[in-house]
Structures are given as C-alpha cells and as structure tokens.
PDB file of C-alpha atoms in Angstrom:
ATOM      1  CA  MET A   1     -21.378  12.360  14.875  1.00 76.00           C
ATOM      2  CA  LYS A   2     -19.113  11.745  11.893  1.00 87.00           C
ATOM      3  CA  ARG A   3     -19.505  14.348   9.175  1.00 90.00           C
ATOM      4  CA  SER A   4     -20.418  12.952   5.773  1.00 92.00           C
ATOM      5  CA  LEU A   5     -18.436  13.611   2.613  1.00 90.00           C
ATOM      6  CA  PRO A   6     -21.046  16.081   1.253  1.00 91.00           C
ATOM      7  CA  GLU A   7     -21.097  17.900   4.601  1.00 93.00           C
ATOM      8  CA  LEU A   8     -17.333  18.273   4.523  1.00 93.00           C
ATOM      9  CA  GLN A   9     -17.355  19.451   0.924  1.00 91.00           C
ATOM     10  CA  HIS A  10     -19.980  22.129   1.618  1.00 92.00           C
ATOM     11  CA  SER A  11     -18.824  23.263   5.047  1.00 94.00           C
ATOM     12  CA  ALA A  12     -19.522  26.929   5.772  1.00 92.00           C
ATOM     13  CA  GLN A  13     -16.544  27.057   8.128  1.00 96.00           C
ATOM     14  CA  PRO A  14     -12.901  26.234   7.394  1.00 98.00           C
ATOM     15  CA  LEU A  15     -12.225  22.529   7.830  1.00 98.00           C
ATOM     16  CA  VAL A  16      -9.984  21.473  10.700  1.00 98.00           C
ATOM     17  CA  MET A  17      -7.742  18.454  10.133  1.00 98.00           C
ATOM     18  CA  VAL A  18      -4.989  17.103  12.367  1.00 98.00           C
ATOM     19  CA  THR A  19      -2.786  14.055  12.178  1.00 98.00           C
ATOM     20  CA  ALA A  20      -3.048  11.112  14.542  1.00 98.00           C
ATOM     21  CA  TYR A  21      -1.021   7.946  14.693  1.00 98.00           C
ATOM     22  CA  ASP A  22      -2.344   5.947  17.650  1.00 98.00           C
ATOM     23  CA  TYR A  23      -5.304   5.347  19.966  1.00 98.00           C
ATOM     24  CA  PRO A  24      -4.726   8.292  22.343  1.00 98.00           C
ATOM     25  CA  GLY A  25      -4.059  10.602  19.410  1.00 98.00           C
ATOM     26  CA  GLY A  26      -7.359   9.586  17.856  1.00 98.00           C
ATOM     27  CA  ARG A  27      -9.237  10.022  21.144  1.00 98.00           C
ATOM     28  CA  HIS A  28      -7.814  13.494  21.737  1.00 98.00           C
ATOM     29  CA  ALA A  29      -8.553  14.641  18.193  1.00 98.00           C
ATOM     30  CA  GLU A  30     -12.125  13.396  18.318  1.00 98.00           C
ATOM     31  CA  ALA A  31     -12.725  14.908  21.744  1.00 98.00           C
ATOM     32  CA  ALA A  32     -11.463  18.256  20.421  1.00 98.00           C
ATOM     33  CA  GLY A  33     -14.079  18.151  17.673  1.00 98.00           C
ATOM     34  CA  VAL A  34     -11.889  18.222  14.567  1.00 98.00           C
ATOM     35  CA  ASP A  35     -13.554  17.644  11.210  1.00 98.00           C
ATOM     36  CA  LEU A  36     -11.034  15.165   9.797  1.00 98.00           C
ATOM     37  CA  ILE A  37      -8.164  13.070  11.062  1.00 98.00           C
ATOM     38  CA  LEU A  38      -5.247  12.296   8.777  1.00 98.00           C
ATOM     39  CA  VAL A  39      -3.214   9.198   9.537  1.00 98.00           C
ATOM     40  CA  GLY A  40      -0.246  10.591   7.682  1.00 98.00           C
ATOM     41  CA  ASP A  41       2.905   8.877   6.544  1.00 97.00           C
ATOM     42  CA  SER A  42       4.596  11.648   8.537  1.00 96.00           C
ATOM     43  CA  LEU A  43       4.445   8.970  11.245  1.00 97.00           C
ATOM     44  CA  GLY A  44       7.766   7.917   9.733  1.00 96.00           C
ATOM     45  CA  ASN A  45       9.323  11.154  10.971  1.00 94.00           C
ATOM     46  CA  VAL A  46       7.494  11.893  14.214  1.00 96.00           C
ATOM     47  CA  VAL A  47       6.728   8.378  15.508  1.00 97.00           C
ATOM     48  CA  LEU A  48       9.146   5.910  13.919  1.00 97.00           C
ATOM     49  CA  GLY A  49      12.227   8.146  13.863  1.00 96.00           C
ATOM     50  CA  TYR A  50      13.029   7.998  10.138  1.00 95.00           C
ATOM     51  CA  ASP A  51      14.542  11.010   8.386  1.00 92.00           C
ATOM     52  CA  SER A  52      11.900  10.878   5.634  1.00 92.00           C
ATOM     53  CA  THR A  53       8.560   9.262   4.843  1.00 94.00           C
ATOM     54  CA  ALA A  54      10.023   6.948   2.203  1.00 93.00           C
ATOM     55  CA  PRO A  55      10.653   3.938   4.515  1.00 95.00           C
ATOM     56  CA  VAL A  56       7.044   3.844   5.749  1.00 97.00           C
ATOM     57  CA  THR A  57       5.271   0.673   4.608  1.00 98.00           C
ATOM     58  CA  LEU A  58       1.642  -0.153   3.934  1.00 98.00           C
ATOM     59  CA  GLY A  59       1.763  -2.400   6.983  1.00 98.00           C
ATOM     60  CA  ASP A  60       2.898   0.551   9.116  1.00 98.00           C
ATOM     61  CA  MET A  61       0.002   2.663   7.878  1.00 98.00           C
ATOM     62  CA  ILE A  62      -2.580  -0.053   8.468  1.00 98.00           C
ATOM     63  CA  HIS A  63      -1.264  -0.817  11.959  1.00 98.00           C
ATOM     64  CA  HIS A  64      -1.390   2.817  13.061  1.00 98.00           C
ATOM     65  CA  ALA A  65      -4.667   3.646  11.315  1.00 98.00           C
ATOM     66  CA  ARG A  66      -6.440   0.765  13.056  1.00 98.00           C
ATOM     67  CA  ALA A  67      -5.351   2.167  16.412  1.00 98.00           C
ATOM     68  CA  VAL A  68      -6.522   5.665  15.467  1.00 98.00           C
ATOM     69  CA  ARG A  69      -9.905   4.339  14.365  1.00 98.00           C
ATOM     70  CA  ARG A  70     -10.381   2.620  17.724  1.00 98.00           C
ATOM     71  CA  GLY A  71      -9.757   5.961  19.395  1.00 98.00           C
ATOM     72  CA  ALA A  72     -11.855   8.013  16.977  1.00 98.00           C
ATOM     73  CA  PRO A  73     -14.774   5.930  15.698  1.00 98.00           C
ATOM     74  CA  GLY A  74     -16.884   9.025  15.015  1.00 98.00           C
ATOM     75  CA  THR A  75     -14.508  11.183  12.978  1.00 98.00           C
ATOM     76  CA  PHE A  76     -13.883  11.162   9.219  1.00 98.00           C
ATOM     77  CA  MET A  77     -10.494   9.463   8.837  1.00 98.00           C
ATOM     78  CA  VAL A  78      -8.155   9.792   5.867  1.00 98.00           C
ATOM     79  CA  VAL A  79      -5.147   7.477   5.518  1.00 98.00           C
ATOM     80  CA  ASP A  80      -2.044   8.183   3.438  1.00 98.00           C
ATOM     81  CA  LEU A  81      -0.990   5.612   0.891  1.00 98.00           C
ATOM     82  CA  PRO A  82       2.778   5.453   1.485  1.00 97.00           C
ATOM     83  CA  PHE A  83       5.515   5.754  -1.107  1.00 96.00           C
ATOM     84  CA  GLY A  84       5.574   2.944  -3.659  1.00 95.00           C
ATOM     85  CA  THR A  85       2.072   1.620  -2.973  1.00 97.00           C
ATOM     86  CA  TYR A  86       0.352   3.446  -5.842  1.00 97.00           C
ATOM     87  CA  HIS A  87       3.229   4.132  -8.236  1.00 93.00           C
ATOM     88  CA  THR A  88       3.455   0.717  -9.877  1.00 94.00           C
ATOM     89  CA  GLY A  89       0.126   0.671 -11.664  1.00 94.00           C
ATOM     90  CA  VAL A  90      -3.591   1.036 -11.187  1.00 97.00           C
ATOM     91  CA  GLN A  91      -4.108  -2.570 -10.096  1.00 97.00           C
ATOM     92  CA  ASP A  92      -1.534  -2.316  -7.300  1.00 97.00           C
ATOM     93  CA  ALA A  93      -2.984   1.010  -6.171  1.00 98.00           C
ATOM     94  CA  MET A  94      -6.509  -0.384  -6.143  1.00 98.00           C
ATOM     95  CA  ARG A  95      -5.437  -3.469  -4.209  1.00 98.00           C
ATOM     96  CA  ASN A  96      -3.591  -1.411  -1.599  1.00 98.00           C
ATOM     97  CA  ALA A  97      -6.364   1.162  -1.238  1.00 98.00           C
ATOM     98  CA  VAL A  98      -8.938  -1.590  -0.716  1.00 98.00           C
ATOM     99  CA  ARG A  99      -6.731  -3.120   1.993  1.00 98.00           C
ATOM    100  CA  VAL A 100      -6.539   0.213   3.803  1.00 98.00           C
ATOM    101  CA  ILE A 101     -10.295   0.758   3.678  1.00 98.00           C
ATOM    102  CA  GLN A 102     -11.150  -2.812   4.696  1.00 98.00           C
ATOM    103  CA  GLU A 103      -8.528  -3.281   7.417  1.00 98.00           C
ATOM    104  CA  THR A 104      -8.629   0.157   9.072  1.00 98.00           C
ATOM    105  CA  GLY A 105     -12.156   1.481   8.660  1.00 98.00           C
ATOM    106  CA  ALA A 106     -10.801   4.538   6.851  1.00 98.00           C
ATOM    107  CA  ASP A 107     -13.266   6.828   5.114  1.00 98.00           C
ATOM    108  CA  ALA A 108     -10.808   7.902   2.407  1.00 98.00           C
ATOM    109  CA  ILE A 109      -7.224   7.602   1.266  1.00 98.00           C
ATOM    110  CA  LYS A 110      -4.741  10.301   0.303  1.00 98.00           C
ATOM    111  CA  MET A 111      -2.021  10.252  -2.325  1.00 98.00           C
ATOM    112  CA  GLU A 112       0.516  12.777  -3.574  1.00 97.00           C
ATOM    113  CA  GLY A 113       1.017  14.159  -7.060  1.00 97.00           C
ATOM    114  CA  ALA A 114      -0.805  14.925 -10.285  1.00 97.00           C
ATOM    115  CA  SER A 115       1.166  13.104 -12.956  1.00 96.00           C
ATOM    116  CA  PRO A 116      -0.822  11.362 -15.681  1.00 97.00           C
ATOM    117  CA  GLU A 117      -0.208   8.062 -13.904  1.00 96.00           C
ATOM    118  CA  ILE A 118      -1.463   9.385 -10.565  1.00 97.00           C
ATOM    119  CA  LEU A 119      -4.489  10.984 -12.207  1.00 98.00           C
ATOM    120  CA  GLY A 120      -5.346   7.621 -13.726  1.00 97.00           C
ATOM    121  CA  VAL A 121      -5.164   6.011 -10.300  1.00 98.00           C
ATOM    122  CA  VAL A 122      -7.354   8.714  -8.745  1.00 98.00           C
ATOM    123  CA  GLN A 123      -9.910   8.286 -11.507  1.00 98.00           C
ATOM    124  CA  THR A 124     -10.030   4.503 -11.113  1.00 98.00           C
ATOM    125  CA  LEU A 125     -10.305   4.569  -7.329  1.00 98.00           C
ATOM    126  CA  THR A 126     -13.038   7.183  -7.242  1.00 98.00           C
ATOM    127  CA  ARG A 127     -15.011   5.400  -9.961  1.00 98.00           C
ATOM    128  CA  ASN A 128     -14.901   2.310  -7.773  1.00 97.00           C
ATOM    129  CA  GLY A 129     -16.202   4.068  -4.689  1.00 97.00           C
ATOM    130  CA  ILE A 130     -12.978   4.910  -2.861  1.00 98.00           C
ATOM    131  CA  PRO A 131     -12.823   8.606  -1.904  1.00 98.00           C
ATOM    132  CA  VAL A 132      -9.434  10.151  -2.669  1.00 98.00           C
ATOM    133  CA  MET A 133      -7.868  13.270  -1.193  1.00 98.00           C
ATOM    134  CA  GLY A 134      -5.237  14.726  -3.524  1.00 98.00           C
ATOM    135  CA  HIS A 135      -2.032  16.529  -2.625  1.00 98.00           C
ATOM    136  CA  VAL A 136      -0.016  19.110  -4.595  1.00 97.00           C
ATOM    137  CA  GLY A 137       2.742  21.575  -3.816  1.00 96.00           C
ATOM    138  CA  LEU A 138       5.522  20.162  -1.699  1.00 95.00           C
ATOM    139  CA  MET A 139       5.272  16.389  -1.767  1.00 93.00           C
ATOM    140  CA  PRO A 140       7.390  14.833   0.990  1.00 87.00           C
ATOM    141  CA  GLN A 141       7.406  11.348  -0.555  1.00 89.00           C
ATOM    142  CA  THR A 142       9.273  12.641  -3.613  1.00 79.00           C
ATOM    143  CA  ALA A 143      10.797  15.820  -2.182  1.00 66.00           C
ATOM    144  CA  THR A 144      14.267  14.942  -3.442  1.00 67.00           C
ATOM    145  CA  ALA A 145      13.018  15.178  -7.020  1.00 68.00           C
ATOM    146  CA  GLN A 146      11.539  18.582  -6.172  1.00 72.00           C
ATOM    147  CA  GLY A 147      14.875  19.913  -4.976  1.00 70.00           C
ATOM    148  CA  GLY A 148      14.329  19.212  -1.292  1.00 69.00           C
ATOM    149  CA  LEU A 149      11.875  20.368   1.352  1.00 73.00           C
ATOM    150  CA  LYS A 150      11.334  23.884   0.058  1.00 85.00           C
ATOM    151  CA  VAL A 151       8.545  26.159  -1.121  1.00 91.00           C
ATOM    152  CA  GLN A 152       6.949  25.118  -4.403  1.00 93.00           C
ATOM    153  CA  GLY A 153       5.109  27.264  -6.947  1.00 95.00           C
ATOM    154  CA  LYS A 154       7.266  30.383  -6.665  1.00 95.00           C
ATOM    155  CA  ASP A 155       8.198  30.708 -10.353  1.00 95.00           C
ATOM    156  CA  ASP A 156       5.978  30.729 -13.431  1.00 97.00           C
ATOM    157  CA  ALA A 157       6.485  27.094 -14.415  1.00 96.00           C
ATOM    158  CA  SER A 158       6.104  25.680 -10.930  1.00 95.00           C
ATOM    159  CA  ALA A 159       3.068  27.827 -10.116  1.00 97.00           C
ATOM    160  CA  ARG A 160       1.320  26.853 -13.343  1.00 97.00           C
ATOM    161  CA  ALA A 161       2.124  23.158 -12.830  1.00 97.00           C
ATOM    162  CA  THR A 162       0.703  23.312  -9.296  1.00 97.00           C
ATOM    163  CA  LEU A 163      -2.472  25.046 -10.467  1.00 98.00           C
ATOM    164  CA  GLU A 164      -2.969  22.701 -13.407  1.00 98.00           C
ATOM    165  CA  GLY A 165      -2.310  19.676 -11.204  1.00 98.00           C
ATOM    166  CA  ALA A 166      -4.952  20.821  -8.736  1.00 98.00           C
ATOM    167  CA  VAL A 167      -7.522  21.351 -11.486  1.00 98.00           C
ATOM    168  CA  ALA A 168      -6.719  17.944 -12.980  1.00 98.00           C
ATOM    169  CA  LEU A 169      -7.105  16.189  -9.626  1.00 98.00           C
ATOM    170  CA  GLU A 170     -10.556  17.648  -9.166  1.00 98.00           C
ATOM    171  CA  ALA A 171     -11.475  16.534 -12.685  1.00 98.00           C
ATOM    172  CA  ALA A 172     -10.187  13.034 -11.885  1.00 98.00           C
ATOM    173  CA  GLY A 173     -12.570  12.806  -8.940  1.00 98.00           C
ATOM    174  CA  ALA A 174     -10.633  13.897  -5.845  1.00 98.00           C
ATOM    175  CA  PHE A 175     -13.034  15.103  -3.123  1.00 98.00           C
ATOM    176  CA  ALA A 176     -10.517  17.461  -1.505  1.00 98.00           C
ATOM    177  CA  LEU A 177      -6.949  18.627  -1.948  1.00 98.00           C
ATOM    178  CA  VAL A 178      -4.009  19.294   0.351  1.00 98.00           C
ATOM    179  CA  LEU A 179      -1.921  22.313  -0.653  1.00 98.00           C
ATOM    180  CA  GLU A 180       1.494  22.087   0.998  1.00 97.00           C
ATOM    181  CA  VAL A 181       4.131  24.802   1.277  1.00 97.00           C
ATOM    182  CA  ILE A 182       3.135  27.048  -1.612  1.00 97.00           C
ATOM    183  CA  PRO A 183       2.743  30.853  -1.686  1.00 97.00           C
ATOM    184  CA  ALA A 184      -0.434  32.041   0.006  1.00 97.00           C
ATOM    185  CA  ARG A 185      -1.627  33.935  -3.078  1.00 98.00           C
ATOM    186  CA  LEU A 186      -1.261  30.843  -5.248  1.00 98.00           C
ATOM    187  CA  ALA A 187      -3.137  28.761  -2.684  1.00 98.00           C
ATOM    188  CA  ARG A 188      -5.964  31.306  -2.628  1.00 98.00           C
ATOM    189  CA  LEU A 189      -6.135  31.280  -6.441  1.00 98.00           C
ATOM    190  CA  ILE A 190      -6.330  27.488  -6.506  1.00 98.00           C
ATOM    191  CA  SER A 191      -8.964  27.497  -3.771  1.00 98.00           C
ATOM    192  CA  GLU A 192     -11.074  29.970  -5.732  1.00 97.00           C
ATOM    193  CA  ARG A 193     -10.646  28.006  -8.950  1.00 97.00           C
ATOM    194  CA  LEU A 194     -11.778  24.662  -7.491  1.00 98.00           C
ATOM    195  CA  SER A 195     -15.180  23.567  -6.299  1.00 97.00           C
ATOM    196  CA  ILE A 196     -13.731  21.016  -3.848  1.00 98.00           C
ATOM    197  CA  PRO A 197     -12.223  21.952  -0.468  1.00 97.00           C
ATOM    198  CA  THR A 198      -8.535  22.792  -0.228  1.00 98.00           C
ATOM    199  CA  ILE A 199      -6.714  22.077   3.014  1.00 98.00           C
ATOM    200  CA  GLY A 200      -3.535  24.008   3.525  1.00 98.00           C
ATOM    201  CA  ILE A 201      -0.320  23.408   5.389  1.00 97.00           C
ATOM    202  CA  GLY A 202       2.104  26.244   4.927  1.00 97.00           C
ATOM    203  CA  ALA A 203      -0.210  27.681   2.275  1.00 98.00           C
ATOM    204  CA  GLY A 204      -1.817  30.698   3.932  1.00 97.00           C
ATOM    205  CA  VAL A 205      -5.239  31.442   5.334  1.00 98.00           C
ATOM    206  CA  GLY A 206      -7.074  31.462   2.004  1.00 97.00           C
ATOM    207  CA  CYS A 207      -7.572  27.695   1.846  1.00 98.00           C
ATOM    208  CA  GLY A 208     -10.813  25.933   2.674  1.00 97.00           C
ATOM    209  CA  GLY A 209      -9.251  24.402   5.772  1.00 98.00           C
ATOM    210  CA  GLN A 210      -5.977  23.720   7.545  1.00 98.00           C
ATOM    211  CA  VAL A 211      -4.001  20.682   8.666  1.00 98.00           C
ATOM    212  CA  LEU A 212      -1.118  20.411  11.110  1.00 98.00           C
ATOM    213  CA  VAL A 213       1.017  17.548  12.304  1.00 97.00           C
ATOM    214  CA  THR A 214      -0.129  17.029  15.880  1.00 97.00           C
ATOM    215  CA  HIS A 215       3.412  16.653  17.175  1.00 97.00           C
ATOM    216  CA  ASP A 216       4.186  20.121  15.801  1.00 96.00           C
ATOM    217  CA  LEU A 217       1.142  21.879  17.255  1.00 97.00           C
ATOM    218  CA  LEU A 218       1.650  20.160  20.632  1.00 97.00           C
ATOM    219  CA  GLY A 219       5.370  20.958  20.754  1.00 96.00           C
ATOM    220  CA  VAL A 220       6.343  17.328  21.313  1.00 96.00           C
ATOM    221  CA  TYR A 221       9.923  17.879  20.197  1.00 93.00           C
ATOM    222  CA  GLU A 222      11.775  20.663  22.008  1.00 86.00           C
ATOM    223  CA  GLY A 223      13.684  23.124  19.856  1.00 80.00           C
ATOM    224  CA  GLU A 224      11.948  22.241  16.591  1.00 78.00           C
ATOM    225  CA  GLU A 225      10.485  25.461  15.218  1.00 82.00           C
ATOM    226  CA  LYS A 226       8.769  25.190  11.823  1.00 88.00           C
ATOM    227  CA  LYS A 227       7.541  28.138   9.797  1.00 91.00           C
ATOM    228  CA  ILE A 228       4.496  26.223   8.596  1.00 93.00           C
ATOM    229  CA  ALA A 229       3.354  25.301  12.125  1.00 95.00           C
ATOM    230  CA  LYS A 230       2.365  26.990  15.362  1.00 96.00           C
ATOM    231  CA  ARG A 231       3.121  25.472  18.750  1.00 96.00           C
ATOM    232  CA  TYR A 232      -0.032  25.580  20.866  1.00 97.00           C
ATOM    233  CA  ALA A 233       1.582  23.716  23.780  1.00 97.00           C
ATOM    234  CA  GLU A 234       4.988  22.525  24.976  1.00 96.00           C
ATOM    235  CA  VAL A 235       4.218  18.880  25.603  1.00 97.00           C
ATOM    236  CA  GLY A 236       7.824  17.831  25.062  1.00 97.00           C
ATOM    237  CA  GLN A 237       9.058  20.075  27.861  1.00 97.00           C
ATOM    238  CA  ILE A 238       6.225  19.030  30.168  1.00 98.00           C
ATOM    239  CA  SER A 239       6.948  15.345  29.491  1.00 98.00           C
ATOM    240  CA  ARG A 240      10.693  15.694  30.059  1.00 97.00           C
ATOM    241  CA  GLU A 241      10.209  17.604  33.298  1.00 98.00           C
ATOM    242  CA  ALA A 242       7.707  15.030  34.571  1.00 98.00           C
ATOM    243  CA  ILE A 243      10.116  12.158  33.885  1.00 98.00           C
ATOM    244  CA  GLU A 244      12.945  14.105  35.577  1.00 98.00           C
ATOM    245  CA  ARG A 245      10.793  14.582  38.708  1.00 98.00           C
ATOM    246  CA  TYR A 246       9.876  10.898  38.705  1.00 98.00           C
ATOM    247  CA  ALA A 247      13.533   9.864  38.394  1.00 98.00           C
ATOM    248  CA  ALA A 248      14.536  12.188  41.239  1.00 98.00           C
ATOM    249  CA  GLU A 249      11.839  10.798  43.551  1.00 98.00           C
ATOM    250  CA  VAL A 250      12.797   7.188  42.782  1.00 98.00           C
ATOM    251  CA  ARG A 251      16.460   7.895  43.536  1.00 98.00           C
ATOM    252  CA  ALA A 252      15.503   9.664  46.761  1.00 98.00           C
ATOM    253  CA  ARG A 253      13.158   6.801  47.730  1.00 97.00           C
ATOM    254  CA  GLU A 254      10.234   9.226  47.793  1.00 97.00           C
ATOM    255  CA  PHE A 255       8.255   7.235  45.228  1.00 98.00           C
ATOM    256  CA  PRO A 256       6.261   5.103  45.654  1.00 97.00           C
ATOM    257  CA  ALA A 257       4.776   6.839  48.688  1.00 95.00           C
ATOM    258  CA  LYS A 258       2.280   5.293  51.102  1.00 93.00           C
ATOM    259  CA  ASP A 259      -0.621   6.360  48.883  1.00 95.00           C
ATOM    260  CA  ASN A 260       0.909   4.397  45.992  1.00 96.00           C
ATOM    261  CA  SER A 261       1.478   1.213  48.003  1.00 95.00           C
ATOM    262  CA  PHE A 262      -0.624  -1.658  49.345  1.00 95.00           C
ATOM    263  CA  VAL A 263      -0.788  -2.961  52.916  1.00 93.00           C
ATOM    264  CA  MET A 264      -1.224  -6.307  54.614  1.00 91.00           C
ATOM    265  CA  LYS A 265      -2.172  -7.343  58.143  1.00 93.00           C
ATOM    266  CA  ASP A 266       0.655  -7.614  60.705  1.00 91.00           C
ATOM    267  CA  GLU A 267      -0.262 -11.171  61.638  1.00 93.00           C
ATOM    268  CA  VAL A 268      -0.009 -12.307  58.008  1.00 92.00           C
ATOM    269  CA  LEU A 269       3.426 -10.764  57.737  1.00 89.00           C
ATOM    270  CA  ASP A 270       4.514 -12.276  61.096  1.00 91.00           C
ATOM    271  CA  ARG A 271       3.690 -15.769  59.883  1.00 92.00           C
ATOM    272  CA  LEU A 272       6.094 -15.304  56.965  1.00 92.00           C
ATOM    273  CA  TYR A 273       9.081 -14.951  59.295  1.00 90.00           C
TER     274      TYR A 273
END
C-alpha cells in the first residue's frame, strides 16, 4: 500500500528512495518495498546517454514517469522538473508541474535550488496543493555554476548558504529535502535543524533517508565507481556475459535448440515439396 505524505514525514525508520525510469524499474522498486521512487532527470545520463541532465525535456520526464507509474502503482512517486521548466517564472512552473501530476500520476515533484525565485515557486506550488521535494547541496542541473560536480558546503560561506537554503525551503512548504554531496556533519546539522525529512546522496548516514541512482547500485555500467554510491550487484557484467554467450551459440548454430523451436507433422511438410 502506498505510504501517505504524513506517514513518510513521520517515519520511524530511514526512508528508502531509488530512481526508476521505466516499467521494469518501477516494478522492481515496488517489489523491493522502497518508500519512494524518484523519476530523476538523471535519466539523461544513465538512460539517454547525455553527458549532463541539461538536455532532458519535460516531455522526456513525462514519458518515462508514465512508464514507471504503470510498473509501480502503489509506491509514492516523485518526478524531477527538468532544467528550464521552473526557472522562467511562477506561471510556467505551475503549468509544468500540473502537467506532470496530471499526465503521470506523480505524487510530488522535485526541483533544485533555494534562490528567492525558486522559493517563490515552491511556495506557490505547495499553496496550490502540489507537494514539492526540495534539493540543496550539489545541484546537477546547474553544476557548472557551482564549479563542477564537486562537494558543496565545505567552507563557511557555502555551508551557511546550504543550511539557510534548507531552512528556507522548509519554510516555503517543501515536504522533504534532498541533500546531495555535502559533508556528513553538515547534513546531520541540517537534518537536526529541520522538521521535514532529509534524504541524502553522498551526505552521510545522519540524514532521514537515502537515495541512490538504480543504475549505480545495480552496477549497470562496468568500471564506473562512484564515491557516493555502493554497487550491490554487477548487472552490467552479467548482461554483457549473457549476450556474449547468446552470440556464441548463434554463431555455433546451438541456438535455437529443439526446446526453443516448433514442429509440424511430416505429411504437412511433404505436401510442400
């Protein structure tokens, strides 16, 4: 049964969130019993082959989120608003958020940042009944402006800005907050300061929950080791080896075998000659 927003916010156990981008990903996540599924714009990197999340469109997000929802009808689903869909004003953000909710069956949307403009968007959406998950720390959509994909909040100014941004997002109405790639002690401080759940990725064990990109935890891409992730399987290696065995059997005429083929009566075949 899908957990309600109040249940998630008052969970006695750390919240478990994973990403999903398609029907099988949604099915697997729901079967595993996760608390939340994030249809992240990281699909640009791990599914669509882009080198950043910036090219991901609203149409991409809606297409993939609809597939995830079909696979996971009973799990709380959060969908990222991609770059450029909430930066051009409150009206555009509202219009795009409504599209996501209506067309995908999402339970909430997520957006990055805590600028005055973003806070205004969060406030407007939440006042109009759209749950918003915030995001501070490393923000992949605008990572170039942050100096690249690196740890945030290590110096006084950056740490204070991250803390103040988190506090402001809660005040604006965010129901939860992703803390990405910040020092563990800062993440714990923020988590203690807020009354809403924090969900960490590369932010230590002191958060109210954790999220990982499914492709990272499954080891879909061989040779990609990330400090913020743990590989719980080697699906990439298993997949490659399976395809190699298939190719070898086809070339040796070992597949399809008799068990994979269909038969017909001899007299039917004889009449064809």
